[in-house]
PDB file of C-alpha atoms and ligand atoms in Angstrom:
ATOM      1  CA  MET A   1       0.131  -0.341  -0.171  1.00  0.00           C
ATOM      2  CA  LYS A   2       1.177   2.976  -1.251  1.00  0.00           C
ATOM      3  CA  LYS A   3       1.404   6.545   1.476  1.00  0.00           C
ATOM      4  CA  ILE A   4       0.468  10.037   0.664  1.00  0.00           C
ATOM      5  CA  ALA A   5       0.582  13.030   2.736  1.00  0.00           C
ATOM      6  CA  ILE A   6      -1.007  16.294   1.752  1.00  0.00           C
ATOM      7  CA  LEU A   7      -0.683  19.464   2.793  1.00  0.00           C
ATOM      8  CA  ALA A   8      -2.437  21.940   2.351  1.00  0.00           C
ATOM      9  CA  SER A   9      -3.567  25.765   3.655  1.00  0.00           C
ATOM     10  CA  GLY A  10      -7.307  26.447   3.114  1.00  0.00           C
ATOM     11  CA  SER A  11     -10.370  24.885   2.324  1.00  0.00           C
ATOM     12  CA  GLY A  12      -9.375  21.240   1.142  1.00  0.00           C
ATOM     13  CA  SER A  13     -11.894  20.570  -1.479  1.00  0.00           C
ATOM     14  CA  ASN A  14      -9.183  18.784  -3.175  1.00  0.00           C
ATOM     15  CA  ALA A  15      -8.527  17.193  -0.639  1.00  0.00           C
ATOM     16  CA  GLU A  16     -11.575  15.608   0.159  1.00  0.00           C
ATOM     17  CA  LYS A  17     -11.980  14.298  -3.257  1.00  0.00           C
ATOM     18  CA  ILE A  18      -8.231  12.840  -3.259  1.00  0.00           C
ATOM     19  CA  LEU A  19     -10.020  10.721   0.073  1.00  0.00           C
ATOM     20  CA  GLU A  20     -13.473  10.445  -0.976  1.00  0.00           C
ATOM     21  CA  TYR A  21     -11.631   8.493  -4.135  1.00  0.00           C
ATOM     22  CA  LEU A  22      -8.765   6.535  -2.533  1.00  0.00           C
ATOM     23  CA  LYS A  23     -10.956   4.828   0.564  1.00  0.00           C
ATOM     24  CA  ASP A  24     -11.005   1.850  -0.461  1.00  0.00           C
ATOM     25  CA  SER A  25      -8.796   1.580  -2.455  1.00  0.00           C
ATOM     26  CA  THR A  26      -6.221  -0.786  -2.012  1.00  0.00           C
ATOM     27  CA  LYS A  27      -2.783   0.729  -4.161  1.00  0.00           C
ATOM     28  CA  ALA A  28      -2.887   3.606  -2.079  1.00  0.00           C
ATOM     29  CA  HIS A  29      -4.325   5.623   0.828  1.00  0.00           C
ATOM     30  CA  VAL A  30      -3.825   9.295   2.616  1.00  0.00           C
ATOM     31  CA  THR A  31      -1.555   8.115   5.987  1.00  0.00           C
ATOM     32  CA  VAL A  32      -1.628  12.156   7.072  1.00  0.00           C
ATOM     33  CA  ILE A  33      -3.188  15.671   6.561  1.00  0.00           C
ATOM     34  CA  GLY A  34      -0.375  18.754   7.971  1.00  0.00           C
ATOM     35  CA  SER A  35      -1.474  22.503   7.172  1.00  0.00           C
ATOM     36  CA  ASN A  36       0.241  25.467   7.973  1.00  0.00           C
ATOM     37  CA  LYS A  37      -2.853  27.084   8.999  1.00  0.00           C
ATOM     38  CA  LYS A  38      -4.777  25.651  12.385  1.00  0.00           C
ATOM     39  CA  ASP A  39      -7.834  27.019  11.032  1.00  0.00           C
ATOM     40  CA  ALA A  40      -7.650  25.921   7.707  1.00  0.00           C
ATOM     41  CA  PHE A  41     -10.906  23.797   7.429  1.00  0.00           C
ATOM     42  CA  VAL A  42      -8.988  20.937   5.033  1.00  0.00           C
ATOM     43  CA  LEU A  43      -8.498  19.862   8.561  1.00  0.00           C
ATOM     44  CA  GLU A  44     -12.172  19.815  10.041  1.00  0.00           C
ATOM     45  CA  ARG A  45     -13.239  17.284   6.068  1.00  0.00           C
ATOM     46  CA  ALA A  46     -10.104  15.058   7.197  1.00  0.00           C
ATOM     47  CA  LYS A  47     -11.835  14.559  10.238  1.00  0.00           C
ATOM     48  CA  LYS A  48     -14.481  12.855   8.016  1.00  0.00           C
ATOM     49  CA  PHE A  49     -12.403  10.679   6.758  1.00  0.00           C
ATOM     50  CA  ASN A  50     -10.510   9.513   9.967  1.00  0.00           C
ATOM     51  CA  VAL A  51      -7.074  10.934   8.696  1.00  0.00           C
ATOM     52  CA  PRO A  52      -4.578  12.256  11.013  1.00  0.00           C
ATOM     53  CA  THR A  53      -3.877  15.575  10.428  1.00  0.00           C
ATOM     54  CA  PHE A  54      -1.205  17.852  12.040  1.00  0.00           C
ATOM     55  CA  THR A  55      -0.203  21.354  12.032  1.00  0.00           C
ATOM     56  CA  PHE A  56       3.577  23.076  11.407  1.00  0.00           C
ATOM     57  CA  THR A  57       4.724  26.539  10.977  1.00  0.00           C
ATOM     58  CA  ARG A  58       6.786  27.709   8.231  1.00  0.00           C
ATOM     59  CA  SER A  59       9.670  27.578  10.112  1.00  0.00           C
ATOM     60  CA  ASP A  60       9.064  23.627  10.450  1.00  0.00           C
ATOM     61  CA  LEU A  61       8.882  23.313   7.181  1.00  0.00           C
ATOM     62  CA  GLU A  62      12.260  25.602   6.568  1.00  0.00           C
ATOM     63  CA  SER A  63      14.344  23.621   9.447  1.00  0.00           C
ATOM     64  CA  GLY A  64      13.841  20.047   8.193  1.00  0.00           C
ATOM     65  CA  LEU A  65      11.615  19.175  10.753  1.00  0.00           C
ATOM     66  CA  LEU A  66       8.319  18.502   8.472  1.00  0.00           C
ATOM     67  CA  THR A  67      10.636  16.325   5.913  1.00  0.00           C
ATOM     68  CA  GLU A  68      11.750  14.731   8.803  1.00  0.00           C
ATOM     69  CA  LYS A  69       8.502  13.712  10.077  1.00  0.00           C
ATOM     70  CA  LEU A  70       7.243  12.781   6.731  1.00  0.00           C
ATOM     71  CA  LEU A  71      10.206  10.562   5.730  1.00  0.00           C
ATOM     72  CA  SER A  72       9.748   8.709   9.199  1.00  0.00           C
ATOM     73  CA  LEU A  73       6.547   8.238   7.539  1.00  0.00           C
ATOM     74  CA  ASP A  74       7.505   6.165   4.726  1.00  0.00           C
ATOM     75  CA  ILE A  75       5.671   8.392   2.659  1.00  0.00           C
ATOM     76  CA  ASP A  76       6.179   7.603  -1.138  1.00  0.00           C
ATOM     77  CA  LEU A  77       3.754  11.105  -2.413  1.00  0.00           C
ATOM     78  CA  VAL A  78       3.514  14.214  -0.948  1.00  0.00           C
ATOM     79  CA  VAL A  79       0.385  16.012  -2.489  1.00  0.00           C
ATOM     80  CA  LEU A  80       0.445  19.830  -2.352  1.00  0.00           C
ATOM     81  CA  ALA A  81      -3.169  20.448  -2.783  1.00  0.00           C
ATOM     82  CA  GLY A  82      -3.750  24.230  -2.009  1.00  0.00           C
ATOM     83  CA  PHE A  83      -0.777  24.672  -0.500  1.00  0.00           C
ATOM     84  CA  LEU A  84       0.926  28.302  -0.313  1.00  0.00           C
ATOM     85  CA  LEU A  85       4.166  27.982   1.254  1.00  0.00           C
ATOM     86  CA  LYS A  86       7.458  27.168  -0.867  1.00  0.00           C
ATOM     87  CA  ILE A  87       8.904  24.105  -0.857  1.00  0.00           C
ATOM     88  CA  PRO A  88      12.914  24.371   0.673  1.00  0.00           C
ATOM     89  CA  LYS A  89      15.613  22.478  -1.548  1.00  0.00           C
ATOM     90  CA  ASP A  90      16.056  20.367   0.985  1.00  0.00           C
ATOM     91  CA  PHE A  91      12.860  18.568   1.441  1.00  0.00           C
ATOM     92  CA  ILE A  92      12.573  18.475  -2.611  1.00  0.00           C
ATOM     93  CA  ARG A  93      15.971  16.254  -2.119  1.00  0.00           C
ATOM     94  CA  ALA A  94      14.437  14.371   0.203  1.00  0.00           C
ATOM     95  CA  PHE A  95      11.757  13.709  -1.617  1.00  0.00           C
ATOM     96  CA  PRO A  96      12.902  13.630  -5.410  1.00  0.00           C
ATOM     97  CA  GLU A  97       9.847  13.134  -8.068  1.00  0.00           C
ATOM     98  CA  LYS A  98       7.241  12.654  -5.008  1.00  0.00           C
ATOM     99  CA  ILE A  99       5.924  16.115  -4.993  1.00  0.00           C
ATOM    100  CA  VAL A 100       2.909  17.052  -7.124  1.00  0.00           C
ATOM    101  CA  ASN A 101       1.628  20.285  -7.217  1.00  0.00           C
ATOM    102  CA  ILE A 102      -2.065  21.586  -8.711  1.00  0.00           C
ATOM    103  CA  HIS A 103      -2.058  24.995 -10.066  1.00  0.00           C
ATOM    104  CA  PRO A 104      -5.005  26.403 -10.730  1.00  0.00           C
ATOM    105  CA  ALA A 105      -3.829  27.526 -14.321  1.00  0.00           C
ATOM    106  CA  LEU A 106      -2.350  26.287 -17.285  1.00  0.00           C
ATOM    107  CA  LEU A 107       1.169  26.977 -16.833  1.00  0.00           C
ATOM    108  CA  PRO A 108       3.470  28.123 -17.678  1.00  0.00           C
ATOM    109  CA  LYS A 109       0.522  30.932 -17.799  1.00  0.00           C
ATOM    110  CA  TYR A 110      -0.231  32.327 -14.493  1.00  0.00           C
ATOM    111  CA  GLY A 111       2.097  30.625 -13.094  1.00  0.00           C
ATOM    112  CA  GLY A 112       4.933  32.193  -9.773  1.00  0.00           C
ATOM    113  CA  LYS A 113       5.205  33.656  -6.809  1.00  0.00           C
ATOM    114  CA  GLY A 114       1.938  35.386  -5.546  1.00  0.00           C
ATOM    115  CA  MET A 115      -0.128  33.206  -8.377  1.00  0.00           C
ATOM    116  CA  TYR A 116      -2.537  31.564  -6.410  1.00  0.00           C
ATOM    117  CA  GLY A 117      -6.031  31.281  -5.666  1.00  0.00           C
ATOM    118  CA  MET A 118      -8.061  34.229  -7.115  1.00  0.00           C
ATOM    119  CA  HIS A 119      -5.388  35.804  -7.966  1.00  0.00           C
ATOM    120  CA  VAL A 120      -4.848  33.574 -10.461  1.00  0.00           C
ATOM    121  CA  HIS A 121      -8.760  33.832 -12.106  1.00  0.00           C
ATOM    122  CA  GLU A 122      -8.676  37.698 -11.382  1.00  0.00           C
ATOM    123  CA  ALA A 123      -6.024  37.828 -13.433  1.00  0.00           C
ATOM    124  CA  VAL A 124      -7.374  35.672 -16.273  1.00  0.00           C
ATOM    125  CA  LYS A 125     -10.542  37.579 -16.275  1.00  0.00           C
ATOM    126  CA  ALA A 126      -8.128  41.466 -16.398  1.00  0.00           C
ATOM    127  CA  ALA A 127      -6.508  40.068 -19.570  1.00  0.00           C
ATOM    128  CA  GLY A 128      -8.945  38.558 -21.010  1.00  0.00           C
ATOM    129  CA  GLU A 129      -8.583  34.808 -21.309  1.00  0.00           C
ATOM    130  CA  LYS A 130     -10.823  32.475 -23.803  1.00  0.00           C
ATOM    131  CA  GLU A 131      -9.670  29.761 -22.061  1.00  0.00           C
ATOM    132  CA  THR A 132      -8.095  28.398 -18.225  1.00  0.00           C
ATOM    133  CA  GLY A 133      -7.437  25.217 -16.303  1.00  0.00           C
ATOM    134  CA  ILE A 134      -5.451  23.314 -14.758  1.00  0.00           C
ATOM    135  CA  THR A 135      -1.911  22.079 -14.676  1.00  0.00           C
ATOM    136  CA  ILE A 136      -0.738  18.983 -12.047  1.00  0.00           C
ATOM    137  CA  HIS A 137       2.988  19.167 -12.271  1.00  0.00           C
ATOM    138  CA  LEU A 138       6.173  17.916 -10.551  1.00  0.00           C
ATOM    139  CA  VAL A 139       7.733  20.127  -7.772  1.00  0.00           C
ATOM    140  CA  ASN A 140      11.003  21.393  -7.900  1.00  0.00           C
ATOM    141  CA  GLU A 141      12.966  24.225  -6.496  1.00  0.00           C
ATOM    142  CA  ASN A 142      10.945  27.298  -8.608  1.00  0.00           C
ATOM    143  CA  TYR A 143       7.447  28.159  -8.050  1.00  0.00           C
ATOM    144  CA  ASP A 144       5.457  26.301 -11.198  1.00  0.00           C
ATOM    145  CA  GLU A 145       8.686  25.410 -12.986  1.00  0.00           C
ATOM    146  CA  GLY A 146       8.328  21.356 -12.612  1.00  0.00           C
ATOM    147  CA  LYS A 147       7.672  18.812 -15.036  1.00  0.00           C
ATOM    148  CA  VAL A 148       4.174  18.554 -16.401  1.00  0.00           C
ATOM    149  CA  ILE A 149       2.555  15.924 -15.507  1.00  0.00           C
ATOM    150  CA  PHE A 150      -0.974  16.576 -17.131  1.00  0.00           C
ATOM    151  CA  GLN A 151      -3.584  19.421 -18.242  1.00  0.00           C
ATOM    152  CA  ALA A 152      -7.203  20.049 -18.853  1.00  0.00           C
ATOM    153  CA  GLY A 153      -8.343  23.890 -20.080  1.00  0.00           C
ATOM    154  CA  VAL A 154     -12.105  24.875 -20.385  1.00  0.00           C
ATOM    155  CA  GLY A 155     -13.285  27.649 -21.437  1.00  0.00           C
ATOM    156  CA  VAL A 156     -13.775  31.252 -20.385  1.00  0.00           C
ATOM    157  CA  LEU A 157     -16.989  33.471 -21.432  1.00  0.00           C
ATOM    158  CA  GLU A 158     -16.796  37.513 -21.230  1.00  0.00           C
ATOM    159  CA  THR A 159     -18.883  37.422 -19.326  1.00  0.00           C
ATOM    160  CA  ASP A 160     -17.571  34.667 -16.411  1.00  0.00           C
ATOM    161  CA  SER A 161     -16.772  36.463 -12.962  1.00  0.00           C
ATOM    162  CA  ALA A 162     -13.599  35.546 -11.250  1.00  0.00           C
ATOM    163  CA  GLU A 163     -15.952  33.234  -9.144  1.00  0.00           C
ATOM    164  CA  ASP A 164     -17.236  31.445 -12.179  1.00  0.00           C
ATOM    165  CA  ILE A 165     -13.720  31.216 -13.521  1.00  0.00           C
ATOM    166  CA  ALA A 166     -12.705  29.389  -9.855  1.00  0.00           C
ATOM    167  CA  ASN A 167     -15.452  27.287 -10.469  1.00  0.00           C
ATOM    168  CA  LYS A 168     -14.899  26.102 -13.343  1.00  0.00           C
ATOM    169  CA  VAL A 169     -11.499  25.233 -12.601  1.00  0.00           C
ATOM    170  CA  HIS A 170     -12.558  23.944  -9.442  1.00  0.00           C
ATOM    171  CA  GLU A 171     -14.459  21.278 -11.235  1.00  0.00           C
ATOM    172  CA  LEU A 172     -11.674  20.214 -12.992  1.00  0.00           C
ATOM    173  CA  GLU A 173      -9.358  19.721 -10.019  1.00  0.00           C
ATOM    174  CA  HIS A 174     -11.996  17.523  -8.994  1.00  0.00           C
ATOM    175  CA  LYS A 175     -12.415  15.424 -11.676  1.00  0.00           C
ATOM    176  CA  TYR A 176      -8.721  15.048 -12.793  1.00  0.00           C
ATOM    177  CA  PHE A 177      -6.417  15.272  -9.912  1.00  0.00           C
ATOM    178  CA  PRO A 178      -7.417  12.378  -7.430  1.00  0.00           C
ATOM    179  CA  ASN A 179      -7.014  10.286 -10.873  1.00  0.00           C
ATOM    180  CA  VAL A 180      -4.009  11.125 -11.756  1.00  0.00           C
ATOM    181  CA  ILE A 181      -2.392  10.715  -8.274  1.00  0.00           C
ATOM    182  CA  GLU A 182      -2.752   7.340  -8.479  1.00  0.00           C
ATOM    183  CA  SER A 183      -1.793   6.962 -11.657  1.00  0.00           C
ATOM    184  CA  LEU A 184       1.357   8.329 -10.111  1.00  0.00           C
ATOM    185  CA  LEU A 185       1.697   5.081  -7.439  1.00  0.00           C
TER     186      LEU A 185
HETATM  187  C1  GAR B 201      -6.719  25.032  -5.512  1.00  0.00           C
HETATM  188  O1  GAR B 201      -7.502  25.891  -7.035  1.00  0.00           O
HETATM  189  C2  GAR B 201      -5.383  24.902  -5.941  1.00  0.00           C
HETATM  190  O2  GAR B 201      -5.228  25.013  -7.746  1.00  0.00           O
HETATM  191  C3  GAR B 201      -5.018  26.194  -5.626  1.00  0.00           C
HETATM  192  O3  GAR B 201      -5.359  26.268  -4.070  1.00  0.00           O
HETATM  193  C4  GAR B 201      -7.056  26.311  -4.583  1.00  0.00           C
HETATM  194  C5  GAR B 201      -7.360  25.527  -3.363  1.00  0.00           C
HETATM  195  O4  GAR B 201      -8.681  24.960  -3.082  1.00  0.00           O
HETATM  196  N1  GAR B 201      -3.238  26.235  -5.669  1.00  0.00           N
HETATM  197  C6  GAR B 201      -2.636  26.926  -5.965  1.00  0.00           C
HETATM  198  O5  GAR B 201      -2.968  28.418  -5.920  1.00  0.00           O
HETATM  199  C7  GAR B 201      -1.276  26.900  -5.842  1.00  0.00           C
HETATM  200  N2  GAR B 201      -0.115  27.837  -6.555  1.00  0.00           N
HETATM  201  P1  GAR B 201      -8.889  23.813  -2.439  1.00  0.00           P
HETATM  202  O6  GAR B 201      -8.481  24.209  -1.130  1.00  0.00           O
HETATM  203  O7  GAR B 201      -9.988  24.139  -2.160  1.00  0.00           O
HETATM  204  O8  GAR B 201      -8.365  22.605  -2.542  1.00  0.00           O
END
């Protein structure tokens, strides 16, 4: 059985879809969910699935404490599901090709520092894009620049608000992310 750790900073709707998708899997299970925010709703969602959770600080991430914890749990894949802190080099070296992130746009467009959550959808709207989408990629030392594993697009209407765009993108994420994760194991 492969072991997955999910790191998330916010609502955790993607984390929940992954938990649902894998709950009866014989191939992989979510061993733990970690958040850098004590009040992140993802921690509530995890309770429904009886998955252990923990919180950590930016300093735990940067000092290597988080890496040690995940190594001690024998984690096979680290899934970033709306995780907003930069992953340090030592963490990446400890889990080579084993950290996967989801980004709410068609990278390389709308990636990089400051491009997360609603900021991305507002930028897509402001630029008058006709299409946006999702990118699932491996994590390397630069924000949003690791090897792309999967992309899917969706049309943007002139009348769509940034919230409408966010909803369309979330739908795509929920549809594809769990499956792509499973295929990586
Ligand atoms: C998702 O749309 C994810 O792509 C995005 O945060 C949202 C989290 O939603 N991630 C980033 O912007 C990372 N740069 P969720 O908490 O409901 O899963």
